[in-house]
PDB file of C-alpha atoms and ligand atoms in Angstrom:
ATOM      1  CA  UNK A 701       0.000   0.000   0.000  1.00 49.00           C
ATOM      2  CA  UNK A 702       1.172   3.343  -0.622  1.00 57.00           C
ATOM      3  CA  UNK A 703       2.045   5.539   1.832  1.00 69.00           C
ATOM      4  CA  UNK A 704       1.229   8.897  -0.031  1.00 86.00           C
ATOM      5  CA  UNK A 705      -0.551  11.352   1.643  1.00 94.00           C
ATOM      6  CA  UNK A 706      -3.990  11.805   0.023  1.00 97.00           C
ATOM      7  CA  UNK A 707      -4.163  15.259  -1.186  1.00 98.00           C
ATOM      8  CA  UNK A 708      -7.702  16.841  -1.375  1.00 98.00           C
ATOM      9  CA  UNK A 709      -9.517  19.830  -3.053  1.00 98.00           C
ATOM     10  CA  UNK A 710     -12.373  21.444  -1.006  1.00 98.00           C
ATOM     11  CA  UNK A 711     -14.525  23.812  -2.648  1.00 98.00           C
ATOM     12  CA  UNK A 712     -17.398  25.842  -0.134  1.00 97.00           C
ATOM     13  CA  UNK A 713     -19.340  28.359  -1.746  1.00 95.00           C
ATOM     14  CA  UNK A 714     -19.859  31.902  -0.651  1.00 95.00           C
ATOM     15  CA  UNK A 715     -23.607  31.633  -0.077  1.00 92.00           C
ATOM     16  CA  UNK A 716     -22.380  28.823   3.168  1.00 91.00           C
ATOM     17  CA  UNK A 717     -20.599  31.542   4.998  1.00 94.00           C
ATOM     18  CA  UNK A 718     -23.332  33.911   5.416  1.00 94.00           C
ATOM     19  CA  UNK A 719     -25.929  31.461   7.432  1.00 83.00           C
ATOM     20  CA  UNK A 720     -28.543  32.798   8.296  1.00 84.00           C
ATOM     21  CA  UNK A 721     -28.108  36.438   6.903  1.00 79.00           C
ATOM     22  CA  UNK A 722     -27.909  35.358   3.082  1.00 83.00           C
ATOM     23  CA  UNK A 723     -25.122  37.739   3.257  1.00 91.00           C
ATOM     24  CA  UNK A 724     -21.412  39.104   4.340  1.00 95.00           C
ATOM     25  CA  UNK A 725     -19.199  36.257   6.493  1.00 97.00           C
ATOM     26  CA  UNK A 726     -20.698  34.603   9.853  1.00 96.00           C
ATOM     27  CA  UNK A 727     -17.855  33.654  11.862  1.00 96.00           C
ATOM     28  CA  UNK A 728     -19.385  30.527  13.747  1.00 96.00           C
ATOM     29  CA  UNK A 729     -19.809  29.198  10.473  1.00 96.00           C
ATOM     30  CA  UNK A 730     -15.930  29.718   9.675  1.00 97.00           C
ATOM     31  CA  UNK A 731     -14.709  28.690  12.730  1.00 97.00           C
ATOM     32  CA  UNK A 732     -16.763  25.109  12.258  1.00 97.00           C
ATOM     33  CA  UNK A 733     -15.621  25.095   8.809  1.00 98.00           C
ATOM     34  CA  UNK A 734     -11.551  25.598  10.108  1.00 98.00           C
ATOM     35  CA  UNK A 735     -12.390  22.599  13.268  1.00 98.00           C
ATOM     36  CA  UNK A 736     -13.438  20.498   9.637  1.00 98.00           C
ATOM     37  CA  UNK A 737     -10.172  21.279   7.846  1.00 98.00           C
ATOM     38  CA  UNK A 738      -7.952  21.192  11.341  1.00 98.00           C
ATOM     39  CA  UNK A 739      -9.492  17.468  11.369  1.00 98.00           C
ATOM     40  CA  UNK A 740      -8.421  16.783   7.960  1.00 98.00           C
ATOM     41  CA  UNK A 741      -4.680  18.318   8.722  1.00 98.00           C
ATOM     42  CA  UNK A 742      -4.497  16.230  11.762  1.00 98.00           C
ATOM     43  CA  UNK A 743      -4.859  12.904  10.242  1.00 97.00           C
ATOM     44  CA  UNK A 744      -2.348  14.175   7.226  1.00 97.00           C
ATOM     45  CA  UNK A 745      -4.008  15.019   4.324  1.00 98.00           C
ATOM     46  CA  UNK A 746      -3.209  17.533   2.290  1.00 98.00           C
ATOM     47  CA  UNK A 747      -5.778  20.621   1.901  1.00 98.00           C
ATOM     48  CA  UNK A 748      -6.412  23.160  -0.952  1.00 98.00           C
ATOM     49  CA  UNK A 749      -9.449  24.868  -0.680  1.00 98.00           C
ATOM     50  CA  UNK A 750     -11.532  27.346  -3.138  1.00 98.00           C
ATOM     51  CA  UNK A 751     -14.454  29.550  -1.825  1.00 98.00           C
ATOM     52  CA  UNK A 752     -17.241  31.036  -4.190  1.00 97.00           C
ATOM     53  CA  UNK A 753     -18.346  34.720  -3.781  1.00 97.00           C
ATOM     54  CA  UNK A 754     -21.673  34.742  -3.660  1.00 96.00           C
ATOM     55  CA  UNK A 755     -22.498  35.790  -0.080  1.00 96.00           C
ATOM     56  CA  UNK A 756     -21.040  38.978  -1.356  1.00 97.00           C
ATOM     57  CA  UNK A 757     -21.962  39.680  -5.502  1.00 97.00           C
ATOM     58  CA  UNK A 758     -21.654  37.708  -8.707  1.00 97.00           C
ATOM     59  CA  UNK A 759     -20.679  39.437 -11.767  1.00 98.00           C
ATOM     60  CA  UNK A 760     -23.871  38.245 -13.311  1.00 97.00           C
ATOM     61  CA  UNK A 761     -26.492  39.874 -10.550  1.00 97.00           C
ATOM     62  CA  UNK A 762     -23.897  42.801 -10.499  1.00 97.00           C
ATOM     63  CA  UNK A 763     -24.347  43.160 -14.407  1.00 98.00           C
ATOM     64  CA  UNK A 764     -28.392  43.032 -14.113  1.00 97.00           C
ATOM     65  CA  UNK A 765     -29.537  46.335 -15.237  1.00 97.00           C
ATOM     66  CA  UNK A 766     -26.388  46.535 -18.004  1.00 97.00           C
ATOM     67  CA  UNK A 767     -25.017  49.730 -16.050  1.00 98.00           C
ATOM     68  CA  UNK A 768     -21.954  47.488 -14.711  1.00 98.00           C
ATOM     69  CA  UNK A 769     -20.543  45.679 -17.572  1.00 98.00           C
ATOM     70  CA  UNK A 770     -20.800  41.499 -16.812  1.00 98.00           C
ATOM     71  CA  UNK A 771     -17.094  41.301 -17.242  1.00 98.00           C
ATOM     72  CA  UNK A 772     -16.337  44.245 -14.379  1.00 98.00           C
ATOM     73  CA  UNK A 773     -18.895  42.401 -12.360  1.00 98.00           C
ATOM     74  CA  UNK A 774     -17.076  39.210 -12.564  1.00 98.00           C
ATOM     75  CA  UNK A 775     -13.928  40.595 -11.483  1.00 98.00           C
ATOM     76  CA  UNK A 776     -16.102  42.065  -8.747  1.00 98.00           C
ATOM     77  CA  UNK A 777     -17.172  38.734  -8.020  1.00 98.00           C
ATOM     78  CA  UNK A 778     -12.974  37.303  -7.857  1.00 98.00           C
ATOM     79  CA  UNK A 779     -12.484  39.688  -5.896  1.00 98.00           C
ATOM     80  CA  UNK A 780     -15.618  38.635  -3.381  1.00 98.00           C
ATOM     81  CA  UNK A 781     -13.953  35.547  -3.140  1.00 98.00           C
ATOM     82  CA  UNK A 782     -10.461  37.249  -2.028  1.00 98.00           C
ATOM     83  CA  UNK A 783     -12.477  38.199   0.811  1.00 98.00           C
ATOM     84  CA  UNK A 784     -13.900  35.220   2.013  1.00 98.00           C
ATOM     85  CA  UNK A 785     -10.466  33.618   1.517  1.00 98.00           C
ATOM     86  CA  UNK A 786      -8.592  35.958   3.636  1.00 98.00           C
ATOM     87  CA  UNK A 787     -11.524  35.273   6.163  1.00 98.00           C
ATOM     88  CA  UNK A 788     -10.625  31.700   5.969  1.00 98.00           C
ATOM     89  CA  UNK A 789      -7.239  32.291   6.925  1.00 98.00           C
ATOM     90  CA  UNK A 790      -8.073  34.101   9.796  1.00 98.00           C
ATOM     91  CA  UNK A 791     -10.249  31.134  11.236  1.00 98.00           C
ATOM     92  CA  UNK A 792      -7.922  28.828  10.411  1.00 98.00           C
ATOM     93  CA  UNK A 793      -4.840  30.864  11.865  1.00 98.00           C
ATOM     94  CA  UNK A 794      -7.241  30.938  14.855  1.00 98.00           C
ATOM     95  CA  UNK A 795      -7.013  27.539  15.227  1.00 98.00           C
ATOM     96  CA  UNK A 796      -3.656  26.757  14.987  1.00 98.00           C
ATOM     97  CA  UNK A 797      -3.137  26.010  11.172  1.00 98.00           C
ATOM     98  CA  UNK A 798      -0.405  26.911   8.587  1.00 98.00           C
ATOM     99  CA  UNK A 799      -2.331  28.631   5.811  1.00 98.00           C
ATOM    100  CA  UNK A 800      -1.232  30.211   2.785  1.00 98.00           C
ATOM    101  CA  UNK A 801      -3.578  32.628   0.104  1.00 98.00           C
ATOM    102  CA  UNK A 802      -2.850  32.521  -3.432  1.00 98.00           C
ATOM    103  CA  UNK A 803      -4.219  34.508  -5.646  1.00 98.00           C
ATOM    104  CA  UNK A 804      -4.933  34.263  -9.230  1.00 98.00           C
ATOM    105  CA  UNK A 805      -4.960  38.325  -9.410  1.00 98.00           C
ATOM    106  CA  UNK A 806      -1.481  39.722  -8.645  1.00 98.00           C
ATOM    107  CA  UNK A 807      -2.274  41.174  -4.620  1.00 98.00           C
ATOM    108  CA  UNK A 808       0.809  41.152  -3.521  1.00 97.00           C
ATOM    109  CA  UNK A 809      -0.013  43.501   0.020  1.00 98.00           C
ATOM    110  CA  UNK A 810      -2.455  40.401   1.271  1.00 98.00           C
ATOM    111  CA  UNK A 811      -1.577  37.656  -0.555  1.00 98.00           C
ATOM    112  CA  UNK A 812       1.092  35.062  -2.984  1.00 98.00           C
ATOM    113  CA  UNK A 813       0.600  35.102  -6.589  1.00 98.00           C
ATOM    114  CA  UNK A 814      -0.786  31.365  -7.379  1.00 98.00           C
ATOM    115  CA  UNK A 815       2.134  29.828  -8.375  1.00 98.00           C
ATOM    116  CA  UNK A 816       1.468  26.088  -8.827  1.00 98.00           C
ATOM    117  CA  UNK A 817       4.825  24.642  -8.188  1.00 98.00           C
ATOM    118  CA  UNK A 818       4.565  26.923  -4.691  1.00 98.00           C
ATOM    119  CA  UNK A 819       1.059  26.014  -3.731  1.00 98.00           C
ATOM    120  CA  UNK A 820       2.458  21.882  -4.081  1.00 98.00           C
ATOM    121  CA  UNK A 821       5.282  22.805  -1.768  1.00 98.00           C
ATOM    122  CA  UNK A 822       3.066  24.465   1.068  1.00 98.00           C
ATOM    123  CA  UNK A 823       0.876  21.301   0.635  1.00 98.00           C
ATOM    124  CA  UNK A 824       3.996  19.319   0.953  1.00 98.00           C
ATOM    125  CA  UNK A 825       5.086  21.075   4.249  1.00 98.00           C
ATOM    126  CA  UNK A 826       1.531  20.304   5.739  1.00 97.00           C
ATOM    127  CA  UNK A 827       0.559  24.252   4.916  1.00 98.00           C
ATOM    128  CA  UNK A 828      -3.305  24.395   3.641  1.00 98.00           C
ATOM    129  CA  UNK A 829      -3.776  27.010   0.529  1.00 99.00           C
ATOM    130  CA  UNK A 830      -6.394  28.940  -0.385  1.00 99.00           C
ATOM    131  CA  UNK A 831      -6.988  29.603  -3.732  1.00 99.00           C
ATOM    132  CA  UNK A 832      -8.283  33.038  -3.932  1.00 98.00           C
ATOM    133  CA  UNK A 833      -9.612  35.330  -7.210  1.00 98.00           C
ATOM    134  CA  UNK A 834     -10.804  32.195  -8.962  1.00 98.00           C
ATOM    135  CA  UNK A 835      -9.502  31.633 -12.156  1.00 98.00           C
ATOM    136  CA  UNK A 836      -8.617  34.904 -12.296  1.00 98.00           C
ATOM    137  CA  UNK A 837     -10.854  35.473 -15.861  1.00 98.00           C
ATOM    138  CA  UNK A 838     -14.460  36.663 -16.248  1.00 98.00           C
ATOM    139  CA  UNK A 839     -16.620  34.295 -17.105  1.00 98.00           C
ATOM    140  CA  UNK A 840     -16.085  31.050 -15.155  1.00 98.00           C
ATOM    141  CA  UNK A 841     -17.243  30.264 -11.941  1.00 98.00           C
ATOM    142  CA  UNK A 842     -15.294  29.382  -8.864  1.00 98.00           C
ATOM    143  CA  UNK A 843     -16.204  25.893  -9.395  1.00 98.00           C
ATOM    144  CA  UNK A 844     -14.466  25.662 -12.326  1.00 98.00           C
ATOM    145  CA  UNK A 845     -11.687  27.501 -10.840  1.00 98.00           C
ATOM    146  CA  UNK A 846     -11.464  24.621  -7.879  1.00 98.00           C
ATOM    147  CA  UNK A 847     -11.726  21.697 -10.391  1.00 98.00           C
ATOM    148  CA  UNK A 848      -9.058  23.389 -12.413  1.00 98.00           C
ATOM    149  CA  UNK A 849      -6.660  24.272  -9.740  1.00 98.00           C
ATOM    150  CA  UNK A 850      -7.439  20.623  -8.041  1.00 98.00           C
ATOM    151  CA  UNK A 851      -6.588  19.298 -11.024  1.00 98.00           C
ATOM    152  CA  UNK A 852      -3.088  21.294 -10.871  1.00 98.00           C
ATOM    153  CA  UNK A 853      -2.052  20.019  -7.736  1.00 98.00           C
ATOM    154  CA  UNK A 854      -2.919  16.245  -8.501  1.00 98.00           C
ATOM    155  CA  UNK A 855      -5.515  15.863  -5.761  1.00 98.00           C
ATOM    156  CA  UNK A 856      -6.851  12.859  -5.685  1.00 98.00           C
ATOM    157  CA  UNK A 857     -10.670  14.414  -5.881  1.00 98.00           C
ATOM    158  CA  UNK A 858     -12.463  17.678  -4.813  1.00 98.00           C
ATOM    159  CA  UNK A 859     -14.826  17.828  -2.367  1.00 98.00           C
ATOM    160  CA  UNK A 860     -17.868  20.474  -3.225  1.00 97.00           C
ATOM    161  CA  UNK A 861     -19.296  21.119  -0.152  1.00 95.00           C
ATOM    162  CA  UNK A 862     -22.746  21.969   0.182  1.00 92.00           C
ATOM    163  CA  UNK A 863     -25.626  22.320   2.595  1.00 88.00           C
ATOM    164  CA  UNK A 864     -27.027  18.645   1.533  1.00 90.00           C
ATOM    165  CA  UNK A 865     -25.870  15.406   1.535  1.00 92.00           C
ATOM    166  CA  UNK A 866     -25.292  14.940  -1.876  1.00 93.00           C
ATOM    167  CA  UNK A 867     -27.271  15.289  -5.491  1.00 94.00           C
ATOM    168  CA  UNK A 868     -30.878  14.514  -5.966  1.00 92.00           C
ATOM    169  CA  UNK A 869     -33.056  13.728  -8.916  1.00 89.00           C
ATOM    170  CA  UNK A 870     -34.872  16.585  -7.767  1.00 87.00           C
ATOM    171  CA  UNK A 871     -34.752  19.766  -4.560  1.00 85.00           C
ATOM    172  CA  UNK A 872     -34.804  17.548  -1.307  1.00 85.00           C
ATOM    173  CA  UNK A 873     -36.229  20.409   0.586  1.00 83.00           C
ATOM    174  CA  UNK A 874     -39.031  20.623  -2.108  1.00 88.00           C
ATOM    175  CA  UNK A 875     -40.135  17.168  -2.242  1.00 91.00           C
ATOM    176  CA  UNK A 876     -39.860  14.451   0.130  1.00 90.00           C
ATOM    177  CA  UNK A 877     -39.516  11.785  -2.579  1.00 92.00           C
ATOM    178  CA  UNK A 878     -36.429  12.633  -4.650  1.00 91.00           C
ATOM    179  CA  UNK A 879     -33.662  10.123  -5.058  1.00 92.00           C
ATOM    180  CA  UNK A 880     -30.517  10.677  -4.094  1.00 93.00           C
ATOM    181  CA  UNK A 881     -27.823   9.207  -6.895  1.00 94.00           C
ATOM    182  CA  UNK A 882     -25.075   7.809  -4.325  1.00 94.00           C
ATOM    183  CA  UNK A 883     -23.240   7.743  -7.933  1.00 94.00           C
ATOM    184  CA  UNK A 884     -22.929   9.243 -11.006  1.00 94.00           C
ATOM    185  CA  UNK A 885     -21.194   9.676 -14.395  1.00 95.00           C
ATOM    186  CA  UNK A 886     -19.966  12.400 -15.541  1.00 95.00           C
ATOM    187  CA  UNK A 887     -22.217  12.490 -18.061  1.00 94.00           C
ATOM    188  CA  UNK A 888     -25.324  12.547 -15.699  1.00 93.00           C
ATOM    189  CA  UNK A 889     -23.692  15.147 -13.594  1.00 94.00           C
ATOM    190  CA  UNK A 890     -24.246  17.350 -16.574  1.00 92.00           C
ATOM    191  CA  UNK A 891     -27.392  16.601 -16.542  1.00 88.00           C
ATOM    192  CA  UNK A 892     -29.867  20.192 -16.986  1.00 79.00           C
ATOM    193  CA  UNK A 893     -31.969  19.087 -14.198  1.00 81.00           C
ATOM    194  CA  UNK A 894     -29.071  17.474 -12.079  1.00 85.00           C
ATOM    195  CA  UNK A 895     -26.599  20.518 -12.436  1.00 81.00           C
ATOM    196  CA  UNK A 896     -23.721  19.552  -9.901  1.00 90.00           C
ATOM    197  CA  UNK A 897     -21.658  22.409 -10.989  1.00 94.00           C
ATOM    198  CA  UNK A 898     -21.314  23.930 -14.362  1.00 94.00           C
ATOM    199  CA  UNK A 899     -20.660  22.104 -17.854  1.00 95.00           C
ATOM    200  CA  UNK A 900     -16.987  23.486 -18.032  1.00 97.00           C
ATOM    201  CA  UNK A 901     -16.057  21.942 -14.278  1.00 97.00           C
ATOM    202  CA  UNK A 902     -17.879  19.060 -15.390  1.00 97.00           C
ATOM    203  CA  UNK A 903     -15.898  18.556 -18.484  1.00 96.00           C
ATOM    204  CA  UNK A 904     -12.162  19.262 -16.973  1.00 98.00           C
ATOM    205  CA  UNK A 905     -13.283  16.923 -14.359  1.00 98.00           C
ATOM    206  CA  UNK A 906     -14.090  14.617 -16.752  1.00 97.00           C
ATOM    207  CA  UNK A 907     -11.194  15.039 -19.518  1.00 97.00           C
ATOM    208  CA  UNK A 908      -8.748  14.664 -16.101  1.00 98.00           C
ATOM    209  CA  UNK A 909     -10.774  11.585 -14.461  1.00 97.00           C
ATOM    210  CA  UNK A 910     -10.904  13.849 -11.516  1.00 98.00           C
ATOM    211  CA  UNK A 911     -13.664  12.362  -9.204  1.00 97.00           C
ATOM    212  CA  UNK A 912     -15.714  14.759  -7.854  1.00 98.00           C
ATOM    213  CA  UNK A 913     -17.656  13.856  -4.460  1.00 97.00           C
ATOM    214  CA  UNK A 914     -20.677  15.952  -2.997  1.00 97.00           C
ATOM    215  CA  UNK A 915     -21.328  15.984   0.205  1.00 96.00           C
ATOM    216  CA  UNK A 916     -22.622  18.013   3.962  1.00 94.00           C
ATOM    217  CA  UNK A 917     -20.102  20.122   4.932  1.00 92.00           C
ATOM    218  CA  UNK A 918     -22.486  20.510   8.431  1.00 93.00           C
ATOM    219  CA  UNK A 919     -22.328  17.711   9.290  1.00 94.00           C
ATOM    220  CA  UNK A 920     -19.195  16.772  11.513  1.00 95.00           C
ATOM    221  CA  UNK A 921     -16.097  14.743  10.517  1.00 96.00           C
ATOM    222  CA  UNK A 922     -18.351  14.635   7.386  1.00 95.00           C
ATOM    223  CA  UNK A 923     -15.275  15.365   5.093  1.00 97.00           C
ATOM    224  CA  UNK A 924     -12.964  13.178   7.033  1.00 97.00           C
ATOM    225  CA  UNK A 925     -14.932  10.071   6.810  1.00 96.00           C
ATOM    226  CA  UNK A 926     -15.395  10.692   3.007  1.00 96.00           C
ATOM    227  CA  UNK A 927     -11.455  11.082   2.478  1.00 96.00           C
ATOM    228  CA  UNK A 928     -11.066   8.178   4.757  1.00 95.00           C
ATOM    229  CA  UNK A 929     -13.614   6.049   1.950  1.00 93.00           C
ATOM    230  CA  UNK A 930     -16.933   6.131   3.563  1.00 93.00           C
ATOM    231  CA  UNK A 931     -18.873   7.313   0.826  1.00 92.00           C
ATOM    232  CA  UNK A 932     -22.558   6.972   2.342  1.00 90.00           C
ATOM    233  CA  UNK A 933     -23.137  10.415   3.273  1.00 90.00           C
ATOM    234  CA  UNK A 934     -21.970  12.083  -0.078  1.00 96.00           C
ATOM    235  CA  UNK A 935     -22.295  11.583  -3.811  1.00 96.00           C
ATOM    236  CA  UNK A 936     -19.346  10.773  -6.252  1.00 96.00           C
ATOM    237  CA  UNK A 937     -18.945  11.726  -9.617  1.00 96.00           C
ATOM    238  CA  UNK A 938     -16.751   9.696 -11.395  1.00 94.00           C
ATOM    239  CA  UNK A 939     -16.217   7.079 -14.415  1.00 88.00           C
ATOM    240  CA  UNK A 940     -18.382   4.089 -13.099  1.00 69.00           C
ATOM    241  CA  UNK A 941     -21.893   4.123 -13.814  1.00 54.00           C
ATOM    242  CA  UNK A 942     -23.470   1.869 -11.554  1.00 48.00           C
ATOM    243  CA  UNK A 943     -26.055   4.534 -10.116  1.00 46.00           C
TER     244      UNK A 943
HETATM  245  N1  UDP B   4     -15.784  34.610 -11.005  1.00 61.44           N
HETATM  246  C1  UDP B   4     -15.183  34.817 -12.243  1.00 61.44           C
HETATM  247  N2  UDP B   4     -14.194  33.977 -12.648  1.00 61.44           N
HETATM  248  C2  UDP B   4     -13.780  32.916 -11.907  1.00 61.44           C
HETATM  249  C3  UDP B   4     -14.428  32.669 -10.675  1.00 61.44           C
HETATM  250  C4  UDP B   4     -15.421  33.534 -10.242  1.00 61.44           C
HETATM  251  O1  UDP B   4     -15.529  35.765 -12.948  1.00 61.44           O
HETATM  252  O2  UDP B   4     -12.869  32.198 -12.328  1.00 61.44           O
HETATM  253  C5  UDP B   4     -16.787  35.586 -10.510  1.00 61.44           C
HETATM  254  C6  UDP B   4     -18.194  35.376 -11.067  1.00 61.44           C
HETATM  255  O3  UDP B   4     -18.783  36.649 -11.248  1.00 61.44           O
HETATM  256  C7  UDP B   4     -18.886  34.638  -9.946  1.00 61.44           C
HETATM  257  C8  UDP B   4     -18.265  35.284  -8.723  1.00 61.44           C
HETATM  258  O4  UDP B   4     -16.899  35.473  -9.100  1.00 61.44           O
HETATM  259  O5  UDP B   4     -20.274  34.829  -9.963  1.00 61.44           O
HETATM  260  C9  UDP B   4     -18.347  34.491  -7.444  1.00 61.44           C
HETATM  261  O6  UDP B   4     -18.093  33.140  -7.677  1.00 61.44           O
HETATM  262  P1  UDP B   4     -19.233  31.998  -7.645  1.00 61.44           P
HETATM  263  O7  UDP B   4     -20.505  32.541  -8.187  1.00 61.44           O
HETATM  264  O8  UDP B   4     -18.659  30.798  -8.304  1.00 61.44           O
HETATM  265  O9  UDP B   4     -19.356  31.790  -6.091  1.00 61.44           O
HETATM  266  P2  UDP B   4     -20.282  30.760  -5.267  1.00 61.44           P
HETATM  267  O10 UDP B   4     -21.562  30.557  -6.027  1.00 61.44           O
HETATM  268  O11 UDP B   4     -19.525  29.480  -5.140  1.00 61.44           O
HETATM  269  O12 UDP B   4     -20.446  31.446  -3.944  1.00 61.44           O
END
C-alpha cells in the first residue's frame, strides 16, 4: 500500500458563509468550517481549498440592469472571493493552522501570486492554501476555478461542499420523494436538471478523471470520513456508472 498522503480539493461556496443572513461572512460558520479542515490536517491530508463569492456579488447579478458591464462584475465577483479567503485564513490561523492565500490576481499587500509549483510545496510542508480570485478570468465560476486548480495540484478528488448530503433527482427540501444518486457519471452530472456544478467543471473533471464527491459540509467529521472512503453520506462523480 502506498504511503502517499492523500491530497484533497475542497470547494465551499460563498452563499455557506453567510448562514442565516444570506449575506457578508458569519464567523461561527468559519470557525466550524476551520475545526473540519484542522481534522483533515491532523490525520495528514493535504488541503487546498476554493471559496465562491456569492455571499457577497456575482458578476452576473452585479451586471443586471447593463449599467456594470458582466465582465467588471465578474472581477467584482474574484475579488468577493479574495475576501472570504482571507476570512478563511483568519479562522484557520485561529485555530492553529499553517495557511497560505494565493491569488490568481497579482495582490501582492495580502496575498502570494498562485504559483502552482509553490502552492504543491506548502501542501507538501503540511501548509493548507487557499486559492483566492478564482480563475482569475471573467466568465467562469469558482467551481471551475477549484476543479481546475485541483486538477493542478494532482488531488486525488475535490470535495464540493454543500448544505445537503449529496445530489438529488430533484430539490430535497421541495419534495420528500427525490432520489438521491449515491453515484454518477460524468455524463449525468451534466445533466440540466441534475446541475452539480457547471458544464466546463464538469468537463475538466471529466477530460482529467478527476472524481468529484458531494457531500454536507455541516455535518461533523463529514469530510474526514469521506477522504477516509466512507462514501454513504456524499455523492461521487466519477467514471463508473453503476447509479
Ligand atoms: N468569477 C469569475 N471567474 C472565476 C471565478 C469567479 O468571474 O474564475 C466571478 C463570477 O462573477 C462569480 C463570482 O466570481 O459569480 C463568485 O463566484 P461563484 O458565483 O462561483 O461563487 P459561489 O456561487 O460558489 O459562492
Amino acid at each position: 500500500m502506498s504511503n502517499k498522503r492523500k491530497r484533497v480539493l475542497v470547494k465551499f461556496s460563498g452563499e455557506a458563509l453567510a448562514g442565516e443572513n444570506g449575506f457578508g461572512i458569519d464567523t461561527v460558520i468559519l470557525k466550524f468550517i476551520a475545526n473540519e479542515i484542522k481534522t483533515l490536517v491532523e490525520h495528514d491530508i493535504e488541503i487546498g481549498i476554493v471559496i465562491g463569492g456569492g455571499n457577497i456579488i456575482r458578476g452576473v447579478s452585479a451586471a443586471k440592469d447593463g449599467i456594470i458591464k458582466r465582465s467588471s462584475g465578474d472581477y467584482m465577483g474574484m475579488l468577493s472571493t479574495v475576501i472570504n479567503s482571507i476570512a478563511m485564513q483568519e479562522a484557520l490561523e485561529h485555530v492553529g493552522m499553517d495557511v497560505r492565500v494565493q491569488s490568481a490576481i497579482k495582490m501582492e499587500a495580502i496575498s502570494e501570486t498562485f504559483i502552482v509549483r509553490r502552492a504543491k510545496r506548502h501542501l507538501e510542508k503540511g501548509r493548507i492554501v487557499i486559492f483566492a480570485a478564482g480563475t482569475g478570468n471573467p466568465f467562469f465560476t469558482t467551481d471551475t476555478a477549484a476543479t481546475l486548480r485541483a486538477i493542478e495540484i494532482d488531488a486525488d478528488m475535490i470535495i464540493k461542499a454543500t448544505k445537503v448530503d449529496g445530489v438529488y433527482d430533484r430539490d430535497p427540501n421541495k419534495f420528500s420523494d427525490a432520489k438521491k444518486y449515491n453515484r454518477l457519471s460524468y455524463e449525468m452530472a451534466m445533466d440540466d436538471h441534475i446541475k452539480v456544478m457547471d458544464d466546463t467543471s464538469i468537463a475538466l473533471a471529466k477530460d482529467n478523471s478527476l472524481p468529484i464527491i458531494v457531500c454536507n459540509m455541516f455535518e461533523k467529521e463529514n469530510l474526514l470520513r469521506i477522504i477516509e472512503g466512507n462514501y454513504e453520506s456524499c455523492s461521487i462523480v466519477n467514471k463508473t456508472n453503476n447509479v
